[in-house]
Amino acid sequence: MPRSGSTPAGGIPTSSASTGSRYERALPYLLQLDADVITFECASSDGKDLPLFAKHRTDKKIGIGVVNHCNTVVEPPEHVARLIRKALEYIPPERLVITTDCGFGREGLSRRIAYYKCVALVEGTNIVRRELGLPEARVRAADPTLWFESPR
């Protein structure tokens, strides 16, 4: 996403000075796009734009970024789960897609950090799936039976 206050080539502003929201003015236009899923960076803003989805209803799937591509700190799964719970206040679970804020390559994250951020993404999603009674995804990287050294 362009920096706050900028206008991408399409001419749709990406922020609103009145609320500090990056998507407030653009969201109605974005929701008109011929797309099945529209993704939004939410990790870097701690989900401050999520309440906008209460104002703008859509049948599209909404992808929210739950891990930040701009820093090397791996988010704890509980942090990811908290952001997903916040999103579920405004987006129905059947339309919510969990993703990263952006790709990892552009910011130069090492593969190892990107890998563990993805593990945290799945583990955090599994926390919320468990709370909702939904099936969980297996996280082989967190499976103790696959560790090289057994836990003590």
XYZ file of N, CA, C and O in Angstrom:
608
model
N 0.836 -1.180 0.000
C 0.000 0.000 0.000
C 0.881 1.244 0.000
O 1.890 1.291 0.694
N 0.465 2.271 -0.705
C 1.209 3.521 -0.673
C 1.182 4.129 0.732
O 0.324 3.801 1.531
N 2.095 5.029 0.988
C 2.137 5.693 2.285
C 0.881 6.523 2.498
O 0.240 6.960 1.563
N 0.532 6.736 3.758
C -0.643 7.506 4.126
C -0.650 8.859 3.416
O 0.360 9.542 3.367
N -1.807 9.217 2.887
C -1.958 10.497 2.229
C -1.607 10.489 0.756
O -1.760 11.492 0.100
N -1.161 9.382 0.226
C -0.780 9.344 -1.183
C -1.932 8.844 -2.031
O -2.911 8.325 -1.534
N -1.787 9.028 -3.325
C -2.798 8.560 -4.256
C -2.118 7.649 -5.261
O -1.199 8.071 -5.956
N -2.529 6.354 -5.338
C -1.922 5.463 -6.315
C -2.318 5.851 -7.728
O -3.131 6.739 -7.934
N -1.759 5.165 -8.700
C -1.982 5.493 -10.105
C -3.453 5.528 -10.474
O -3.858 6.290 -11.327
N -4.278 4.720 -9.820
C -5.702 4.685 -10.133
C -6.453 5.898 -9.640
O -7.625 6.076 -9.930
N -5.809 6.753 -8.840
C -6.451 7.975 -8.392
C -7.309 7.798 -7.156
O -8.028 8.704 -6.765
N -7.248 6.646 -6.497
C -8.061 6.427 -5.303
C -7.213 6.750 -4.082
O -6.192 6.120 -3.856
N -7.590 7.761 -3.300
C -6.799 8.088 -2.118
C -6.782 6.920 -1.140
O -7.750 6.178 -1.019
N -5.681 6.766 -0.428
C -5.554 5.631 0.481
C -5.656 6.036 1.941
O -5.432 5.224 2.811
N -5.984 7.291 2.229
C -6.113 7.678 3.622
C -7.131 8.783 3.771
O -7.571 9.391 2.811
N -7.488 9.020 5.014
C -8.393 10.096 5.338
C -7.778 10.871 6.490
O -7.536 10.320 7.550
N -7.522 12.146 6.288
C -6.871 12.946 7.316
C -7.741 13.087 8.556
O -7.249 13.233 9.652
N -9.063 13.009 8.401
C -9.949 13.235 9.540
C -9.880 12.111 10.572
O -9.987 12.368 11.751
N -9.700 10.873 10.143
C -9.713 9.769 11.096
C -8.387 9.044 11.180
O -8.190 8.229 12.054
N -7.480 9.332 10.261
C -6.226 8.599 10.234
C -6.376 7.243 9.576
O -5.428 6.503 9.462
N -7.555 6.891 9.115
C -7.794 5.618 8.452
C -7.128 5.623 7.088
O -7.212 6.594 6.346
N -6.477 4.501 6.775
C -5.827 4.403 5.468
C -6.815 4.063 4.370
O -6.534 4.269 3.204
N -7.964 3.502 4.716
C -8.869 2.970 3.700
C -10.234 3.656 3.654
O -11.055 3.319 2.817
N -10.483 4.617 4.523
C -11.836 5.167 4.632
C -12.390 5.697 3.318
O -13.497 5.345 2.922
N -11.643 6.523 2.633
C -12.145 7.095 1.377
C -12.089 6.103 0.230
O -12.881 6.169 -0.709
N -11.145 5.172 0.272
C -10.963 4.233 -0.834
C -11.885 3.025 -0.755
O -12.195 2.427 -1.788
N -12.313 2.655 0.445
C -13.034 1.392 0.615
C -14.267 1.248 -0.281
O -14.445 0.198 -0.905
N -15.138 2.237 -0.407
C -16.295 2.054 -1.303
C -15.888 1.706 -2.738
O -16.546 0.911 -3.399
N -14.801 2.288 -3.203
C -14.312 2.021 -4.562
C -13.679 0.629 -4.652
O -13.881 -0.087 -5.633
N -12.914 0.281 -3.638
C -12.284 -1.036 -3.623
C -13.332 -2.147 -3.637
O -13.155 -3.169 -4.298
N -14.419 -1.948 -2.918
C -15.464 -2.968 -2.847
C -16.242 -3.093 -4.156
O -16.973 -4.059 -4.347
N -16.080 -2.135 -5.071
C -16.726 -2.216 -6.386
C -15.868 -2.963 -7.407
O -16.338 -3.263 -8.498
N -14.627 -3.268 -7.049
C -13.749 -3.973 -7.982
C -14.302 -5.351 -8.331
O -14.962 -5.986 -7.506
N -14.026 -5.793 -9.543
C -14.408 -7.132 -9.967
C -13.367 -8.110 -9.428
O -12.411 -8.473 -10.112
N -13.542 -8.468 -8.157
C -12.598 -9.346 -7.478
C -13.355 -10.190 -6.465
O -14.376 -9.759 -5.940
N -12.871 -11.378 -6.230
C -13.492 -12.251 -5.241
C -13.025 -11.931 -3.831
O -13.786 -12.036 -2.874
N -11.730 -11.562 -3.704
C -11.127 -11.271 -2.401
C -10.376 -9.956 -2.506
O -9.639 -9.723 -3.459
N -10.566 -9.109 -1.507
C -9.808 -7.871 -1.410
C -9.056 -7.929 -0.090
O -9.632 -8.230 0.954
N -7.752 -7.658 -0.134
C -6.943 -7.777 1.075
C -6.559 -6.403 1.618
O -6.407 -5.441 0.859
N -6.403 -6.368 2.933
C -6.081 -5.135 3.638
C -4.980 -5.396 4.650
O -4.989 -6.418 5.331
N -4.054 -4.450 4.750
C -3.019 -4.552 5.763
C -3.631 -4.176 7.106
O -4.090 -3.046 7.289
N -3.653 -5.099 8.021
C -4.222 -4.833 9.346
C -3.207 -5.006 10.467
O -3.366 -4.425 11.535
N -2.158 -5.791 10.248
C -1.171 -6.006 11.300
C -0.410 -4.727 11.611
O -0.217 -4.381 12.778
N 0.002 -4.003 10.584
C 0.797 -2.798 10.797
C 0.008 -1.675 11.452
O 0.583 -0.771 12.038
N -1.318 -1.733 11.372
C -2.157 -0.694 11.981
C -2.919 -1.228 13.194
O -3.760 -0.532 13.744
N -2.632 -2.459 13.584
C -3.347 -3.125 14.682
C -4.857 -3.155 14.426
O -5.656 -3.071 15.350
N -5.228 -3.241 13.166
C -6.635 -3.404 12.800
C -7.497 -2.167 12.963
O -8.715 -2.268 13.027
N -6.891 -0.982 12.979
C -7.694 0.220 13.227
C -8.709 0.502 12.121
O -9.672 1.220 12.349
N -8.524 -0.062 10.935
C -9.474 0.158 9.835
C -10.627 -0.845 9.832
O -11.572 -0.685 9.062
N -10.570 -1.861 10.665
C -11.610 -2.901 10.645
C -13.024 -2.378 10.896
O -13.967 -2.855 10.257
N -13.241 -1.380 11.764
C -14.607 -0.873 11.948
C -15.254 -0.328 10.683
O -16.484 -0.225 10.605
N -14.456 -0.002 9.670
C -15.025 0.479 8.406
C -15.946 -0.562 7.775
O -16.873 -0.220 7.045
N -15.698 -1.844 8.063
C -16.521 -2.887 7.458
C -17.918 -2.950 8.069
O -18.793 -3.607 7.520
N -18.148 -2.254 9.154
C -19.507 -2.125 9.693
C -20.297 -1.115 8.860
O -21.511 -1.222 8.745
N -19.606 -0.143 8.254
C -20.248 0.891 7.440
C -20.485 0.447 6.002
O -21.395 0.925 5.345
N -19.601 -0.419 5.508
C -19.622 -0.798 4.092
C -19.826 -2.307 3.975
O -18.889 -3.077 4.109
N -21.030 -2.710 3.711
C -21.347 -4.135 3.565
C -20.951 -4.620 2.173
O -21.037 -3.871 1.206
N -20.544 -5.884 2.114
C -20.155 -6.469 0.835
C -20.311 -7.983 0.900
O -20.311 -8.556 1.998
N -20.444 -8.598 -0.253
C -20.458 -10.057 -0.332
C -19.079 -10.608 -0.671
O -18.894 -11.814 -0.736
N -18.116 -9.717 -0.895
C -16.754 -10.151 -1.217
C -16.095 -10.767 0.015
O -16.452 -10.477 1.137
N -15.095 -11.597 -0.247
C -14.259 -12.082 0.844
C -13.248 -10.982 1.155
O -12.762 -10.306 0.258
N -12.961 -10.837 2.432
C -12.037 -9.807 2.886
C -10.827 -10.482 3.504
O -10.950 -11.243 4.469
N -9.659 -10.223 2.944
C -8.412 -10.740 3.494
C -7.814 -9.708 4.422
O -7.736 -8.531 4.084
N -7.417 -10.150 5.608
C -6.760 -9.223 6.527
C -5.350 -9.731 6.828
O -5.134 -10.915 7.079
N -4.400 -8.814 6.779
C -3.036 -9.145 7.155
C -2.927 -9.205 8.665
O -3.355 -8.276 9.355
N -2.378 -10.298 9.173
C -2.266 -10.477 10.626
C -0.821 -10.582 11.088
O -0.566 -10.688 12.286
N 0.123 -10.579 10.146
C 1.539 -10.507 10.489
C 2.159 -9.407 9.637
O 1.799 -9.218 8.478
N 3.084 -8.665 10.242
C 3.673 -7.494 9.622
C 4.924 -7.872 8.833
O 5.813 -8.527 9.369
N 5.000 -7.445 7.615
C 6.145 -7.743 6.759
C 7.292 -6.744 6.934
O 8.361 -6.928 6.369
N 7.077 -5.698 7.714
C 8.076 -4.629 7.841
C 9.013 -4.778 9.033
O 9.889 -3.952 9.211
N 8.802 -5.782 9.873
C 9.729 -5.961 10.981
C 10.091 -7.434 11.126
O 9.414 -8.303 10.588
N 11.146 -7.687 11.856
C 11.646 -9.053 11.982
C 11.131 -9.761 13.226
O 11.508 -10.898 13.482
N 10.264 -9.107 13.983
C 9.699 -9.734 15.169
C 8.582 -10.685 14.739
O 7.656 -10.284 14.036
N 8.677 -11.933 15.173
C 7.627 -12.903 14.867
C 6.499 -12.708 15.865
O 6.702 -12.788 17.076
N 5.317 -12.441 15.354
C 4.171 -12.202 16.197
C 3.787 -13.473 16.945
O 3.738 -14.552 16.350
N 3.460 -13.366 18.237
C 2.964 -14.549 18.954
C 1.593 -14.953 18.404
O 0.810 -14.094 17.982
N 1.293 -16.248 18.387
C -0.016 -16.686 17.895
C -1.188 -15.988 18.603
O -2.218 -15.720 17.988
N -1.031 -15.664 19.881
C -2.096 -14.990 20.633
C -2.362 -13.589 20.067
O -3.497 -13.119 20.061
N -1.308 -12.929 19.590
C -1.455 -11.611 18.963
C -2.253 -11.743 17.658
O -3.149 -10.949 17.383
N -1.908 -12.750 16.881
C -2.620 -13.023 15.630
C -4.093 -13.316 15.929
O -4.996 -12.773 15.288
N -4.352 -14.147 16.925
C -5.729 -14.513 17.293
C -6.525 -13.282 17.713
O -7.700 -13.136 17.354
N -5.893 -12.378 18.459
C -6.587 -11.158 18.906
C -7.020 -10.316 17.712
O -8.141 -9.812 17.661
N -6.158 -10.202 16.712
C -6.493 -9.424 15.521
C -7.613 -10.103 14.722
O -8.516 -9.432 14.205
N -7.597 -11.416 14.659
C -8.671 -12.148 13.969
C -9.995 -11.948 14.698
O -11.037 -11.716 14.073
N -9.971 -12.032 16.026
C -11.206 -11.808 16.807
C -11.759 -10.411 16.548
O -12.971 -10.231 16.424
N -10.870 -9.441 16.476
C -11.295 -8.063 16.188
C -11.957 -7.994 14.808
O -12.990 -7.349 14.638
N -11.371 -8.662 13.820
C -11.939 -8.674 12.468
C -13.320 -9.331 12.456
O -14.219 -8.885 11.748
N -13.480 -10.374 13.260
C -14.763 -11.092 13.290
C -15.898 -10.252 13.875
O -17.067 -10.582 13.702
N -15.567 -9.155 14.534
C -16.602 -8.233 15.004
C -17.278 -7.533 13.824
O -18.400 -7.050 13.951
N -16.592 -7.473 12.684
C -17.088 -6.719 11.528
C -17.235 -7.546 10.261
O -17.933 -7.126 9.341
N -16.566 -8.685 10.191
C -16.561 -9.504 8.974
C -17.007 -10.916 9.358
O -16.417 -11.520 10.262
N -18.028 -11.461 8.704
C -18.465 -12.824 9.031
C -17.360 -13.851 8.756
O -16.573 -13.686 7.802
N -17.257 -14.893 9.579
C -16.172 -15.868 9.423
C -16.116 -16.522 8.048
O -15.026 -16.819 7.551
N -17.250 -16.714 7.402
C -17.243 -17.366 6.089
C -16.673 -16.467 4.999
O -16.382 -16.917 3.903
N -16.515 -15.170 5.284
C -15.949 -14.252 4.299
C -14.565 -13.737 4.702
O -13.967 -12.955 3.985
N -14.052 -14.196 5.828
C -12.760 -13.710 6.314
C -11.622 -14.607 5.823
O -11.671 -15.821 5.977
N -10.614 -13.992 5.226
C -9.421 -14.683 4.753
C -8.245 -14.135 5.553
O -8.082 -12.917 5.666
N -7.433 -15.032 6.106
C -6.294 -14.615 6.914
C -5.035 -14.659 6.047
O -4.760 -15.647 5.379
N -4.259 -13.569 6.087
C -3.078 -13.465 5.243
C -2.022 -12.611 5.936
O -2.184 -12.224 7.084
N -0.957 -12.315 5.229
C 0.081 -11.421 5.728
C -0.228 -10.001 5.256
O -1.008 -9.820 4.330
N 0.384 -9.018 5.890
C 0.167 -7.639 5.433
C 0.613 -7.455 3.988
O 0.025 -6.705 3.243
N 1.673 -8.101 3.602
C 2.210 -7.977 2.254
C 3.149 -9.149 2.052
O 3.335 -9.960 2.957
N 3.758 -9.227 0.913
C 4.736 -10.281 0.697
C 5.985 -10.039 1.528
O 6.240 -8.923 1.975
N 6.763 -11.071 1.754
C 7.943 -10.936 2.601
C 9.208 -10.574 1.825
O 10.148 -10.045 2.383
N 9.256 -10.848 0.556
C 10.483 -10.657 -0.198
C 10.915 -9.221 -0.346
O 12.098 -8.903 -0.268
N 9.997 -8.336 -0.537
C 10.315 -6.940 -0.820
C 11.035 -6.266 0.346
O 11.872 -5.420 0.167
N 10.685 -6.649 1.554
C 11.292 -6.027 2.723
C 12.584 -6.716 3.143
O 13.209 -6.331 4.115
N 12.961 -7.764 2.452
C 14.230 -8.415 2.727
C 14.242 -9.283 3.968
O 15.300 -9.509 4.546
N 13.085 -9.771 4.388
C 13.055 -10.681 5.535
C 13.735 -11.991 5.162
O 13.601 -12.473 4.041
N 14.430 -12.564 6.107
C 15.037 -13.860 5.826
C 13.936 -14.905 5.673
O 12.831 -14.740 6.187
N 14.252 -15.976 4.994
C 13.272 -17.052 4.817
C 12.847 -17.626 6.164
O 11.700 -17.984 6.363
N 13.795 -17.731 7.085
C 13.482 -18.294 8.399
C 12.461 -17.436 9.147
O 11.502 -17.943 9.704
N 12.648 -16.118 9.136
C 11.695 -15.232 9.812
C 10.337 -15.305 9.125
O 9.304 -15.406 9.777
N 10.323 -15.258 7.801
C 9.061 -15.355 7.062
C 8.366 -16.676 7.373
O 7.146 -16.720 7.563
N 9.142 -17.745 7.448
C 8.589 -19.060 7.756
C 7.900 -19.050 9.124
O 6.756 -19.483 9.256
N 8.573 -18.513 10.136
C 7.985 -18.519 11.473
C 6.837 -17.531 11.602
O 5.914 -17.742 12.390
N 6.842 -16.470 10.812
C 5.678 -15.588 10.786
C 4.473 -16.343 10.204
O 3.352 -16.197 10.692
N 4.704 -17.158 9.191
C 3.614 -17.963 8.623
C 3.131 -19.017 9.619
O 1.934 -19.289 9.712
N 4.066 -19.602 10.374
C 3.683 -20.557 11.416
C 2.801 -19.851 12.444
O 1.748 -20.372 12.842
N 3.187 -18.651 12.874
C 2.395 -17.888 13.841
C 1.016 -17.557 13.272
O 0.010 -17.600 13.989
N 0.968 -17.257 11.969
C -0.306 -16.963 11.319
C -1.250 -18.162 11.445
O -2.413 -18.018 11.835
N -0.754 -19.355 11.158
C -1.598 -20.555 11.211
C -1.932 -20.919 12.654
O -3.075 -21.245 12.971
N -0.950 -20.815 13.557
C -1.229 -21.141 14.952
C -2.248 -20.176 15.556
O -3.138 -20.591 16.298
N -2.135 -18.891 15.241
C -3.107 -17.908 15.727
C -4.493 -18.146 15.154
O -5.502 -18.021 15.854
N -4.532 -18.501 13.879
C -5.813 -18.826 13.252
C -6.424 -20.062 13.911
O -7.637 -20.119 14.157
N -5.589 -21.039 14.235
C -6.087 -22.244 14.905
C -6.672 -21.939 16.280
O -7.640 -22.593 16.700
N -6.118 -20.973 16.990
C -6.690 -20.589 18.288
C -8.139 -20.160 18.106
O -9.037 -20.598 18.827
N -8.376 -19.305 17.115
C -9.737 -18.812 16.869
C -10.623 -19.920 16.305
O -11.785 -20.040 16.678
N -10.091 -20.758 15.435
C -10.871 -21.887 14.906
C -11.339 -22.786 16.045
O -12.493 -23.221 16.068
N -10.444 -23.043 16.995
C -10.784 -23.872 18.158
C -11.930 -23.219 18.950
O -12.871 -23.878 19.346
N -11.838 -21.911 19.155
C -12.883 -21.174 19.884
C -14.225 -21.225 19.163
O -15.278 -21.235 19.802
N -14.192 -21.268 17.843
C -15.426 -21.305 17.039
C -15.906 -22.723 16.751
O -16.931 -22.908 16.100
N -15.139 -23.713 17.213
C -15.513 -25.104 16.955
C -15.268 -25.534 15.522
O -15.915 -26.464 15.039
N -14.331 -24.897 14.853
C -14.004 -25.224 13.458
C -12.777 -26.121 13.419
O -11.953 -26.102 14.326
N -12.616 -26.892 12.342
C -11.423 -27.741 12.229
C -10.157 -26.888 12.126
O -10.165 -25.820 11.530
N -9.093 -27.392 12.715
C -7.815 -26.690 12.715
C -6.915 -27.224 11.604
O -7.062 -28.358 11.183
N -5.995 -26.384 11.187
C -4.979 -26.791 10.219
C -3.797 -27.368 10.989
O -3.407 -26.838 12.024
N -3.240 -28.430 10.478
C -2.064 -29.026 11.118
C -0.856 -28.124 10.863
O -0.630 -27.669 9.744
N -0.097 -27.880 11.905
C 1.104 -27.061 11.796
C 2.286 -27.971 12.067
O 2.681 -28.186 13.203
N 2.841 -28.520 11.011
C 3.951 -29.471 11.182
C 5.130 -28.842 11.899
O 5.819 -29.500 12.670
N 5.369 -27.565 11.695
C 6.500 -26.892 12.341
C 6.331 -26.816 13.851
O 7.305 -26.630 14.570
N 5.107 -26.967 14.342
C 4.852 -26.911 15.782
C 4.548 -28.284 16.366
O 4.186 -28.404 17.533
N 4.696 -29.319 15.574
C 4.386 -30.679 16.016
C 5.602 -31.286 16.721
O 6.621 -31.560 16.089
N 5.529 -31.530 18.045
C 6.683 -32.056 18.774
C 7.135 -33.435 18.291
O 8.294 -33.787 18.454
N 6.255 -34.188 17.669
C 6.661 -35.509 17.172
C 7.612 -35.405 15.984
O 8.249 -36.388 15.624
N 7.707 -34.231 15.374
C 8.584 -34.030 14.222
C 9.862 -33.279 14.583
O 10.675 -32.992 13.712
N 10.044 -32.950 15.847
C 11.250 -32.255 16.270
C 12.456 -33.176 16.140
O 12.353 -34.391 16.305
N 13.611 -32.575 15.880
C 14.863 -33.364 15.817
C 15.232 -33.883 17.197
O 15.747 -34.970 17.339
N 14.977 -33.075 18.195
C 15.308 -33.443 19.558
C 14.020 -33.458 20.360
O 13.217 -32.545 20.270
N 13.783 -34.511 21.118
C 12.525 -34.582 21.871
C 12.554 -33.603 23.039
O 13.594 -33.374 23.646
N 11.379 -32.990 23.359
C 11.324 -32.036 24.473
C 11.579 -32.743 25.797
O 11.255 -33.917 25.969
N 12.162 -32.043 26.715
C 12.465 -32.626 28.028
C 11.381 -32.372 29.009
O 10.673 -31.515 29.040
